[in-house]
Amino acid sequence: SVAKDLTRLEEIEVKRCKELVEIVGKEKKGGEGEGIITQHVLLPRLTTLTLEQLPRLKYSIHPTKQQSD
């Protein structure tokens, strides 16, 4: 699944997207043709995040503090 593969993601690079509003952000239910975006995506291996020329970007990745057991 896509969510499972996200846990292995090490790098995100997004450049020159005029219409991009959010990457992984606050949970919301989309309108027709849109899915649900959740704020509980974990990216434990992410080391590099590159964002350039994204004039409409409102939300990127909201880090959450993980609790240890």
mmCIF file of C-alpha atoms in Angstrom:
data_model
loop_
_atom_site.group_PDB
_atom_site.id
_atom_site.type_symbol
_atom_site.label_atom_id
_atom_site.label_comp_id
_atom_site.label_asym_id
_atom_site.label_seq_id
_atom_site.Cartn_x
_atom_site.Cartn_y
_atom_site.Cartn_z
ATOM 1 C CA SER A 1 0.000 0.000 0.000
ATOM 2 C CA VAL A 2 1.030 3.618 -0.465
ATOM 3 C CA ALA A 3 0.869 4.387 3.265
ATOM 4 C CA LYS A 4 3.201 1.477 4.016
ATOM 5 C CA ASP A 5 5.689 2.687 1.401
ATOM 6 C CA LEU A 6 5.703 6.199 2.907
ATOM 7 C CA THR A 7 7.444 4.830 6.000
ATOM 8 C CA ARG A 8 10.448 4.023 3.785
ATOM 9 C CA LEU A 9 10.586 7.459 2.148
ATOM 10 C CA GLU A 10 13.943 9.182 2.699
ATOM 11 C CA GLU A 11 13.697 12.265 0.490
ATOM 12 C CA ILE A 12 10.956 14.583 -0.795
ATOM 13 C CA GLU A 13 11.660 17.208 -3.450
ATOM 14 C CA VAL A 14 8.889 19.450 -4.769
ATOM 15 C CA LYS A 15 9.687 22.358 -7.086
ATOM 16 C CA ARG A 16 7.797 24.842 -9.275
ATOM 17 C CA CYS A 17 4.218 23.717 -8.586
ATOM 18 C CA LYS A 18 2.043 26.816 -8.883
ATOM 19 C CA GLU A 19 -1.176 25.145 -7.713
ATOM 20 C CA LEU A 20 0.086 22.902 -4.878
ATOM 21 C CA VAL A 21 -1.607 23.848 -1.592
ATOM 22 C CA GLU A 22 -0.539 21.053 0.753
ATOM 23 C CA ILE A 23 1.751 18.042 0.778
ATOM 24 C CA VAL A 24 0.825 16.124 3.925
ATOM 25 C CA GLY A 25 -1.243 18.251 6.228
ATOM 26 C CA LYS A 26 -4.283 18.621 8.412
ATOM 27 C CA GLU A 27 -6.969 15.972 8.164
ATOM 28 C CA LYS A 28 -9.850 16.967 5.942
ATOM 29 C CA LYS A 29 -12.467 15.299 3.825
ATOM 30 C CA GLY A 30 -12.193 16.326 0.219
ATOM 31 C CA GLY A 31 -14.940 17.176 -2.179
ATOM 32 C CA GLU A 32 -15.947 15.065 -5.125
ATOM 33 C CA GLY A 33 -12.923 13.276 -6.551
ATOM 34 C CA GLU A 34 -10.762 14.128 -3.544
ATOM 35 C CA GLY A 35 -9.686 11.744 -0.817
ATOM 36 C CA ILE A 36 -8.973 12.167 2.854
ATOM 37 C CA ILE A 37 -5.630 13.635 3.855
ATOM 38 C CA THR A 38 -4.522 12.762 7.356
ATOM 39 C CA GLN A 39 -2.047 14.398 9.689
ATOM 40 C CA HIS A 40 -0.959 11.038 11.121
ATOM 41 C CA VAL A 41 1.469 10.058 8.372
ATOM 42 C CA LEU A 42 4.764 8.901 9.836
ATOM 43 C CA LEU A 43 7.958 9.438 7.872
ATOM 44 C CA PRO A 44 10.588 7.931 10.184
ATOM 45 C CA ARG A 45 13.321 7.756 7.523
ATOM 46 C CA LEU A 46 12.801 11.199 5.991
ATOM 47 C CA THR A 47 16.109 13.067 6.049
ATOM 48 C CA THR A 48 15.704 15.627 3.243
ATOM 49 C CA LEU A 49 12.747 17.865 2.422
ATOM 50 C CA THR A 50 13.242 20.320 -0.457
ATOM 51 C CA LEU A 51 10.465 22.814 -1.260
ATOM 52 C CA GLU A 52 11.045 25.510 -3.891
ATOM 53 C CA GLN A 53 8.800 27.964 -5.732
ATOM 54 C CA LEU A 54 5.449 26.855 -4.275
ATOM 55 C CA PRO A 55 3.469 30.122 -4.045
ATOM 56 C CA ARG A 56 0.170 28.584 -2.876
ATOM 57 C CA LEU A 57 1.640 26.146 -0.334
ATOM 58 C CA LYS A 58 -0.186 26.461 2.995
ATOM 59 C CA TYR A 59 0.660 23.163 4.695
ATOM 60 C CA SER A 60 3.683 20.960 4.415
ATOM 61 C CA ILE A 61 4.380 18.166 6.877
ATOM 62 C CA HIS A 62 3.256 18.746 10.429
ATOM 63 C CA PRO A 63 5.709 16.850 12.647
ATOM 64 C CA THR A 64 4.275 15.013 15.617
ATOM 65 C CA LYS A 65 6.104 13.903 18.697
ATOM 66 C CA GLN A 66 6.269 10.117 18.909
ATOM 67 C CA GLN A 67 5.822 8.566 22.307
ATOM 68 C CA SER A 68 8.114 5.735 23.311
ATOM 69 C CA ASP A 69 6.624 2.681 24.973
#
